[in-house]
PDB file of C-alpha atoms in Angstrom:
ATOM      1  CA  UNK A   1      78.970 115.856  92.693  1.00  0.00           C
ATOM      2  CA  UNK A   2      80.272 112.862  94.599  1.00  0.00           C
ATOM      3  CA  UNK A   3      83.816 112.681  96.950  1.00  0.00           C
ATOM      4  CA  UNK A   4      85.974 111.563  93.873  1.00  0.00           C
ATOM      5  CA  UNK A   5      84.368 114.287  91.339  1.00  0.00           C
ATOM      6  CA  UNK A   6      85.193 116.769  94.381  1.00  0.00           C
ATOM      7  CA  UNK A   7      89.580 115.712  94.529  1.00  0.00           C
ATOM      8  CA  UNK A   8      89.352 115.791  90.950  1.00  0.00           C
ATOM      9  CA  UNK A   9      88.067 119.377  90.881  1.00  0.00           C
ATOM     10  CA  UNK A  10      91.144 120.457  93.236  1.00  0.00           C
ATOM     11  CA  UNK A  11      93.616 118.508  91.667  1.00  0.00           C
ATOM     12  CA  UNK A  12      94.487 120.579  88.680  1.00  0.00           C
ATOM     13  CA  UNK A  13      94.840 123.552  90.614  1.00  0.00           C
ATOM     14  CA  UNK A  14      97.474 121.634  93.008  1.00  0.00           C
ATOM     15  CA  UNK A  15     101.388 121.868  91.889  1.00  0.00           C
ATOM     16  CA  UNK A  16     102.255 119.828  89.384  1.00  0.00           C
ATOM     17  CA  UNK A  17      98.657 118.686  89.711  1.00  0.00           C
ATOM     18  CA  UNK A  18      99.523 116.604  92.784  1.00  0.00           C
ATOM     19  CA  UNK A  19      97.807 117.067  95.682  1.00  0.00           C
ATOM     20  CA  UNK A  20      99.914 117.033  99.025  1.00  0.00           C
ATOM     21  CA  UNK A  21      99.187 114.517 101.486  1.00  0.00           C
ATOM     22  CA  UNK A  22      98.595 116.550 104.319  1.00  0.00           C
ATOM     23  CA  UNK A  23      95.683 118.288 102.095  1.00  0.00           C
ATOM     24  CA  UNK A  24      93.602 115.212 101.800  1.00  0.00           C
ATOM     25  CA  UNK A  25      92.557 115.176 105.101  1.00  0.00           C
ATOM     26  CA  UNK A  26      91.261 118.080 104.661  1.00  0.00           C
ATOM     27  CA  UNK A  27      89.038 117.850 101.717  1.00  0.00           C
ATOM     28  CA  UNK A  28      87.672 114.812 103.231  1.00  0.00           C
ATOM     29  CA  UNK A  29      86.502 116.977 105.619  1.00  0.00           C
ATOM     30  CA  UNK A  30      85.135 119.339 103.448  1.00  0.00           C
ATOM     31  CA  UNK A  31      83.068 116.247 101.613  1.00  0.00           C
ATOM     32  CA  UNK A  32      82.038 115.299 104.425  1.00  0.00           C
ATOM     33  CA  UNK A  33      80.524 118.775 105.692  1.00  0.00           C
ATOM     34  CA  UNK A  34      79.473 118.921 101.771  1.00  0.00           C
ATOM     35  CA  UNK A  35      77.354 115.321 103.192  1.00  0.00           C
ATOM     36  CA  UNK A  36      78.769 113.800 100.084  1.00  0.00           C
ATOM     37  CA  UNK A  37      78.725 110.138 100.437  1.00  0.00           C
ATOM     38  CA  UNK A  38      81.688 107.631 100.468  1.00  0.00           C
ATOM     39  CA  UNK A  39      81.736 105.298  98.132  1.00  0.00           C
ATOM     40  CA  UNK A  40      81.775 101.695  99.279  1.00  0.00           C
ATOM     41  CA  UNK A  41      85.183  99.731  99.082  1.00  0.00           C
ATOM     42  CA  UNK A  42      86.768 103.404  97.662  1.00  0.00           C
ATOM     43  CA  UNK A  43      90.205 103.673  98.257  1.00  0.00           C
ATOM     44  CA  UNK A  44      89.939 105.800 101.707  1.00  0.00           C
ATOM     45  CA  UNK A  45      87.596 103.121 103.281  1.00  0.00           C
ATOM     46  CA  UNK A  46      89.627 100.496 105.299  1.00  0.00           C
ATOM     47  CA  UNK A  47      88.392  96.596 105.308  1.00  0.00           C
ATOM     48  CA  UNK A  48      87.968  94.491 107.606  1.00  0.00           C
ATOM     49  CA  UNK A  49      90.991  92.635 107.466  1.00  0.00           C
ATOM     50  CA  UNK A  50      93.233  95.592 107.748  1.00  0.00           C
ATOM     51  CA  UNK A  51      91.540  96.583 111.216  1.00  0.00           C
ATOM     52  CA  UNK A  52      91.623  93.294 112.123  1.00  0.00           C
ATOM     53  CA  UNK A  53      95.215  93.546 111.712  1.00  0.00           C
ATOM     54  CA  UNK A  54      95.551  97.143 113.377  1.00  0.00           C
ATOM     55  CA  UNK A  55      93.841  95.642 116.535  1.00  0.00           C
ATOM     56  CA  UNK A  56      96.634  93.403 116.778  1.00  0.00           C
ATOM     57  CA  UNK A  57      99.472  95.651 116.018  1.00  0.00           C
ATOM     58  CA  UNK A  58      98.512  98.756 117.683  1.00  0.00           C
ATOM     59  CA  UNK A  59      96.649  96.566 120.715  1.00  0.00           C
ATOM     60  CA  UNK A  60      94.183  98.222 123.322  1.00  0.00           C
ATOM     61  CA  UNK A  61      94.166 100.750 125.683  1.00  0.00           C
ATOM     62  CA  UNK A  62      91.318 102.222 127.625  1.00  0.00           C
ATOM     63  CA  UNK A  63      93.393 104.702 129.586  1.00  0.00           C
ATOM     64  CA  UNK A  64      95.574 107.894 127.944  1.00  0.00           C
ATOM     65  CA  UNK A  65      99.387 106.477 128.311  1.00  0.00           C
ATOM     66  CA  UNK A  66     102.233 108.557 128.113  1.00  0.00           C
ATOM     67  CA  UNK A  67     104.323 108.593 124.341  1.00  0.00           C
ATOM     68  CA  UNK A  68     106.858 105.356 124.409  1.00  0.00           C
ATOM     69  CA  UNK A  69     109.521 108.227 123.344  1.00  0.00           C
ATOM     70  CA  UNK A  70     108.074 111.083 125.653  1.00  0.00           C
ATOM     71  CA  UNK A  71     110.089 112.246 128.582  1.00  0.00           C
ATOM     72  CA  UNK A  72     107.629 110.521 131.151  1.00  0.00           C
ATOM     73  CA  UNK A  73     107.613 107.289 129.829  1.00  0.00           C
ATOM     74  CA  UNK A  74     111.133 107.492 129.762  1.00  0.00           C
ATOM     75  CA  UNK A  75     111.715 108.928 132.909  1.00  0.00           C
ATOM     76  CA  UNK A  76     108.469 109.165 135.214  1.00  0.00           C
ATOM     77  CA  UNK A  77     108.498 112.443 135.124  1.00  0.00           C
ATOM     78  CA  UNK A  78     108.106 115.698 132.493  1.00  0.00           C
ATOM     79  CA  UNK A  79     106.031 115.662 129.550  1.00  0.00           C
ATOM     80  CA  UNK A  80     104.006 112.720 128.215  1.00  0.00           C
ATOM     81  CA  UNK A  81     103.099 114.334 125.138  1.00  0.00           C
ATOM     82  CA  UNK A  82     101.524 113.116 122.663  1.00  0.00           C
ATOM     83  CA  UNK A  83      99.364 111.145 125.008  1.00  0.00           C
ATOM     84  CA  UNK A  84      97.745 108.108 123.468  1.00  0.00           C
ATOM     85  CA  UNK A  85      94.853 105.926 123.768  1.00  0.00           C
ATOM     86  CA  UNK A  86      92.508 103.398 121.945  1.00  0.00           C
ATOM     87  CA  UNK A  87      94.163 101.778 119.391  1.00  0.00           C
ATOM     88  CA  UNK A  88      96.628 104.341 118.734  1.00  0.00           C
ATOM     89  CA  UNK A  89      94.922 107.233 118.655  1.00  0.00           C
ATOM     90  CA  UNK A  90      97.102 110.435 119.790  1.00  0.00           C
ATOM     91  CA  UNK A  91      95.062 113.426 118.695  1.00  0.00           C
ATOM     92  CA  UNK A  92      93.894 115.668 120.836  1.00  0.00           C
ATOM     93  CA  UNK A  93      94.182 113.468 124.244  1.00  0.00           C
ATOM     94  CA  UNK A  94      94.597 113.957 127.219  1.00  0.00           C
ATOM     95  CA  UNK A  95      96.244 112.823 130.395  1.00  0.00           C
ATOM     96  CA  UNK A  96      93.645 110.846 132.408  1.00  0.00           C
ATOM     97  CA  UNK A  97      91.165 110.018 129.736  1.00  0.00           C
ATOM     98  CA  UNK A  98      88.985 106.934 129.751  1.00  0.00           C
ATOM     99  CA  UNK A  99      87.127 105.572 126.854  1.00  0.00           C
ATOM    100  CA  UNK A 100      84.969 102.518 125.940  1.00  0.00           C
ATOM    101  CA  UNK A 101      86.131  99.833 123.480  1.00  0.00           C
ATOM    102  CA  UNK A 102      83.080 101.096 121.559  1.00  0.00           C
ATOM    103  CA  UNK A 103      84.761 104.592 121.125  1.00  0.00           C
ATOM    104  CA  UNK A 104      87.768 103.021 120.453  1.00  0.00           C
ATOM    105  CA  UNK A 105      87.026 100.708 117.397  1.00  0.00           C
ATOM    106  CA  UNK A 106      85.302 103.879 116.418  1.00  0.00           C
ATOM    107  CA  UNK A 107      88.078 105.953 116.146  1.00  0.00           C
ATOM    108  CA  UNK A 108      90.410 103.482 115.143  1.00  0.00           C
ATOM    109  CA  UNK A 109      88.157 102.949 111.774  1.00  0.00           C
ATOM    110  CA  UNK A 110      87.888 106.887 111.658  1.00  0.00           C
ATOM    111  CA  UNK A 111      92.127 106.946 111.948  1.00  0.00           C
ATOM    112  CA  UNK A 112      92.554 104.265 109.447  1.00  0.00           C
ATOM    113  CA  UNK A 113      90.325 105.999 106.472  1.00  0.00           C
ATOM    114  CA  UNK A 114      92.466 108.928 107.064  1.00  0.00           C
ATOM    115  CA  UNK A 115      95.436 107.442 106.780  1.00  0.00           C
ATOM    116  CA  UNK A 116      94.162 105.286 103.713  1.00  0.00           C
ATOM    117  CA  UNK A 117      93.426 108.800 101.633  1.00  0.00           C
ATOM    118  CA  UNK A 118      96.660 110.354 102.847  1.00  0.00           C
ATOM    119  CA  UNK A 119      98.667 106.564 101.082  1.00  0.00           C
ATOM    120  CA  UNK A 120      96.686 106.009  98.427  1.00  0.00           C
ATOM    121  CA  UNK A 121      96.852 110.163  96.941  1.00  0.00           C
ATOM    122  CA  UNK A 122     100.595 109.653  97.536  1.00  0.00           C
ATOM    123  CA  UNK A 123     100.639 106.184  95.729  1.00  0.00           C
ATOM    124  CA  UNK A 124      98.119 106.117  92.783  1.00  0.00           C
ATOM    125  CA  UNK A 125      99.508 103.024  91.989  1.00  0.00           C
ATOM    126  CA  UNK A 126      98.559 100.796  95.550  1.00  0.00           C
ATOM    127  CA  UNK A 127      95.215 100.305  93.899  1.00  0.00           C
ATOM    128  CA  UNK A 128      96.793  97.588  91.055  1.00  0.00           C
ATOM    129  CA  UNK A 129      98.439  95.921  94.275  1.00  0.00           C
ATOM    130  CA  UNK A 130      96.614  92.474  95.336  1.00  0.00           C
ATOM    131  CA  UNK A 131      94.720  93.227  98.785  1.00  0.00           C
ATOM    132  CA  UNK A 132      97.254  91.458 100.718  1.00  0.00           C
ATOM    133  CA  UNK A 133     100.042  94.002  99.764  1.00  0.00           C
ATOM    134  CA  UNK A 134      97.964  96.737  99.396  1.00  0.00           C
ATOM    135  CA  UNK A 135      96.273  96.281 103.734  1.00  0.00           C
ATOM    136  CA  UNK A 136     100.900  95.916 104.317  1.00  0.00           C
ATOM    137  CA  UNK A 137     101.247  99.290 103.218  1.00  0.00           C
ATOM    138  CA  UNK A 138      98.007 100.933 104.915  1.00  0.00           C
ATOM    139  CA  UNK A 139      98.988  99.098 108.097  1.00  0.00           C
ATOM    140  CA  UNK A 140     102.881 100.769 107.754  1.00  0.00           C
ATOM    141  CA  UNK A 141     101.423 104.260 106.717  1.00  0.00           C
ATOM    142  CA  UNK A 142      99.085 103.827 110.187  1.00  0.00           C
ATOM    143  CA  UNK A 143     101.977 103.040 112.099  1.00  0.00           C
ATOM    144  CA  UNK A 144     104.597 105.782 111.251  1.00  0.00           C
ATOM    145  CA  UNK A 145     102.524 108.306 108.860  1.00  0.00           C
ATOM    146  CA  UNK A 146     104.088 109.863 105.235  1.00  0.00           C
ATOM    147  CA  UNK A 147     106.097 112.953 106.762  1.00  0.00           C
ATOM    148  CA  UNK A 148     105.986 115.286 108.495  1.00  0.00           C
ATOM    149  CA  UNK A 149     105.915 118.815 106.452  1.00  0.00           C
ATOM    150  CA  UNK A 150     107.226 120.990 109.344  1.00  0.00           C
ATOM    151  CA  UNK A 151     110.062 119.564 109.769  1.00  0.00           C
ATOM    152  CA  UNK A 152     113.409 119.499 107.119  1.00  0.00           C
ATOM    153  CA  UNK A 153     113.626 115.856 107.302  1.00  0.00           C
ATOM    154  CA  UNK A 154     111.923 113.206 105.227  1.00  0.00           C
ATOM    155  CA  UNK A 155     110.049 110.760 107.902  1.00  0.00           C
ATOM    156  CA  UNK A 156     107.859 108.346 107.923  1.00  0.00           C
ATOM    157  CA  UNK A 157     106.680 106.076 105.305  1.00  0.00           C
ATOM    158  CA  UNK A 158     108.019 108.500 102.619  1.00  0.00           C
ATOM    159  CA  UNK A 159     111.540 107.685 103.775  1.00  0.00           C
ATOM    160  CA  UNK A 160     110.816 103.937 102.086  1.00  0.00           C
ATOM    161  CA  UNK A 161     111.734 105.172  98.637  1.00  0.00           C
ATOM    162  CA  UNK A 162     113.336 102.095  97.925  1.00  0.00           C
ATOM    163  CA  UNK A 163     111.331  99.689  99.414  1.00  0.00           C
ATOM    164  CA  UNK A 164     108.016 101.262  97.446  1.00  0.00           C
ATOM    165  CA  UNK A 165     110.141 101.319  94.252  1.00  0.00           C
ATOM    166  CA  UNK A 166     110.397  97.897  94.263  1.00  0.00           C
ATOM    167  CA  UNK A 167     106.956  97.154  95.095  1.00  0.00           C
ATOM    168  CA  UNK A 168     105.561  99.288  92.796  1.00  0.00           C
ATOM    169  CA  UNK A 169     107.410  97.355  90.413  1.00  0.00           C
ATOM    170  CA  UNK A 170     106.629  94.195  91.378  1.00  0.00           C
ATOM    171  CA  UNK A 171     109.938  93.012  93.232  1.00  0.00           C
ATOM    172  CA  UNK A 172     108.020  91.889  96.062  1.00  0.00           C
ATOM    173  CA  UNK A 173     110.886  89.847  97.331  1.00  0.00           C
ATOM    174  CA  UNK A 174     113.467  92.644  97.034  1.00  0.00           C
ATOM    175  CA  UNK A 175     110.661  95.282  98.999  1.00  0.00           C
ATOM    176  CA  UNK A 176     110.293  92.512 102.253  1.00  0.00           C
ATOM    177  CA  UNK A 177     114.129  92.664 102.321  1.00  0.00           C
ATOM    178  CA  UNK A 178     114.579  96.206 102.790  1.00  0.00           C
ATOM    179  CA  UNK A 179     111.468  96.329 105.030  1.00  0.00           C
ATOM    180  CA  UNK A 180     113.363  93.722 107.341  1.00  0.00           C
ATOM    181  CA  UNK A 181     116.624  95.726 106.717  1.00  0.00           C
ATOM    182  CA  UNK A 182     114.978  98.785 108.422  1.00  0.00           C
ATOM    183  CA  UNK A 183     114.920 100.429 111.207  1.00  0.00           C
ATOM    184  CA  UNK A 184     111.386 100.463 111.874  1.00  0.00           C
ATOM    185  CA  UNK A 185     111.479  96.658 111.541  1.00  0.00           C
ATOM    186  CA  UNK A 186     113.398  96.698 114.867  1.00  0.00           C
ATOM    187  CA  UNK A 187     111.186  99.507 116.457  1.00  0.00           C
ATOM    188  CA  UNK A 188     108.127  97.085 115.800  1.00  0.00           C
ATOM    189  CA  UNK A 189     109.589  93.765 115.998  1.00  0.00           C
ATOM    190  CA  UNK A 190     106.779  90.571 115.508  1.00  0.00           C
ATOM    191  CA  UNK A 191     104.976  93.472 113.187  1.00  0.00           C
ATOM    192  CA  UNK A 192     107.286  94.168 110.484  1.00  0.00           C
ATOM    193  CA  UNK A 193     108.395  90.307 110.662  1.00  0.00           C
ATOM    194  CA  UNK A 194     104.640  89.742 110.010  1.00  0.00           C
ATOM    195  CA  UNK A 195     104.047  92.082 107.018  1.00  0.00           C
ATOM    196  CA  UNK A 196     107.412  91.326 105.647  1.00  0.00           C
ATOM    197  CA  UNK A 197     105.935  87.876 104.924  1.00  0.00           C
ATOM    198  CA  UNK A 198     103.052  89.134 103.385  1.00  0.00           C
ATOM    199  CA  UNK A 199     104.602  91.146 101.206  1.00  0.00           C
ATOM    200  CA  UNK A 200     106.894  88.515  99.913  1.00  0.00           C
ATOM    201  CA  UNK A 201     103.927  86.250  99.693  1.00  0.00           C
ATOM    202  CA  UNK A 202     100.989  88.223  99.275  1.00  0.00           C
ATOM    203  CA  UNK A 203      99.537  85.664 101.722  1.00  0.00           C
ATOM    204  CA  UNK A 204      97.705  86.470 105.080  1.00  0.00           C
ATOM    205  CA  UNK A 205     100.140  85.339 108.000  1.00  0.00           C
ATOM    206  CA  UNK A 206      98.419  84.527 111.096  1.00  0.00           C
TER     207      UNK A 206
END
């Protein structure tokens, strides 16, 4: 059995023979105890121009910093919860830590593989995108995640019905619109300006 043979063994038993995105995670896992290998270029392993791209957007920190939202980056003081460090990476960190930029890459790759199996068994369909489009939507599921099941909202990336409507469909100039219409475009600024352009293009902006 290889990883793919083992998601399509625990599809059909999944409702509506979907599997939930906070699930794939965690058959990953269970490959990877399983020591079955990943195949090269599959659609869980990121390339090198996406963390290329994450190393820019997410930038680098060798010291655990408080959340931008949490009370003590706000205020100085209370919680800084989630704490974050490396390129992003706010699981299971503490206040205090200290890493290398070794560690860091590391993790960052680790992070971004996760986050591509999470997108792409959401969105079957981001493998028939060029690589261009396909690396905008990895880099926006890394930024703000599909949603959040504990909570009664819809969050994250799964809020962008419209915006993957169209670009499922091909409306590539109709998608960069709403992405510059949001309001993550002016949480992140330079980023979404960035991969707005590529998605209207489906050329690299440097």
């Amino acid at each position: 059995m290889d990883r793919k043979a083992l998601f399509d063994a625990v599809r059909p038993y999944a409702p509506g023979a979907k599997l939930k995105p906070e699930w794939v995670p965690m058959i990953d896992a269970l490959a990877d105890a399983m020591g079955l290998p990943r195949a090269a270029g599959g659609p869980g392993e990121p390339d090198p121009e996406l963390i290329a791209a994450l190393k820019k957007d997410e930038g680098l920190r060798l010291k655990a910093y408080p959340d931008p939202l949490s009370p003590r980056a706000r205020t100085g003081k209370g919680s800084g919860a989630p704490w974050t460090i490396g390129y992003g990476r706010a699981r299971g960190i503490q206040e205090g830590q200290i890493i290398t930029e070794a560690t860091a890459e590391a993790w960052l790759i680790e992070d971004a593989r996760e986050h591509n199996l999470v997108i792409h068994a959401a969105l079957p369909w981001l493998k028939r995108l060029d690589p261009v489009r396909r690396r905008v939507v990895e880099n926006m599921h890394f930024n703000m995640g599909w949603d959040n099941p504990k909570t009664p909202a819809v969050e994250g990336l799964a809020q962008f019905k419209n915006t993957l409507g169209h670009i499922e469909a091909g409306r590539y100039a109709e998608a960069a619109a709403a992405m510059r219409a949001s309001l993550w475009a002016k949480q992140v600024k330079g980023r979404a300006v960035r991969l707005a352009r590529e998605m209207e293009t489906g050329r690299i902006v440097q």
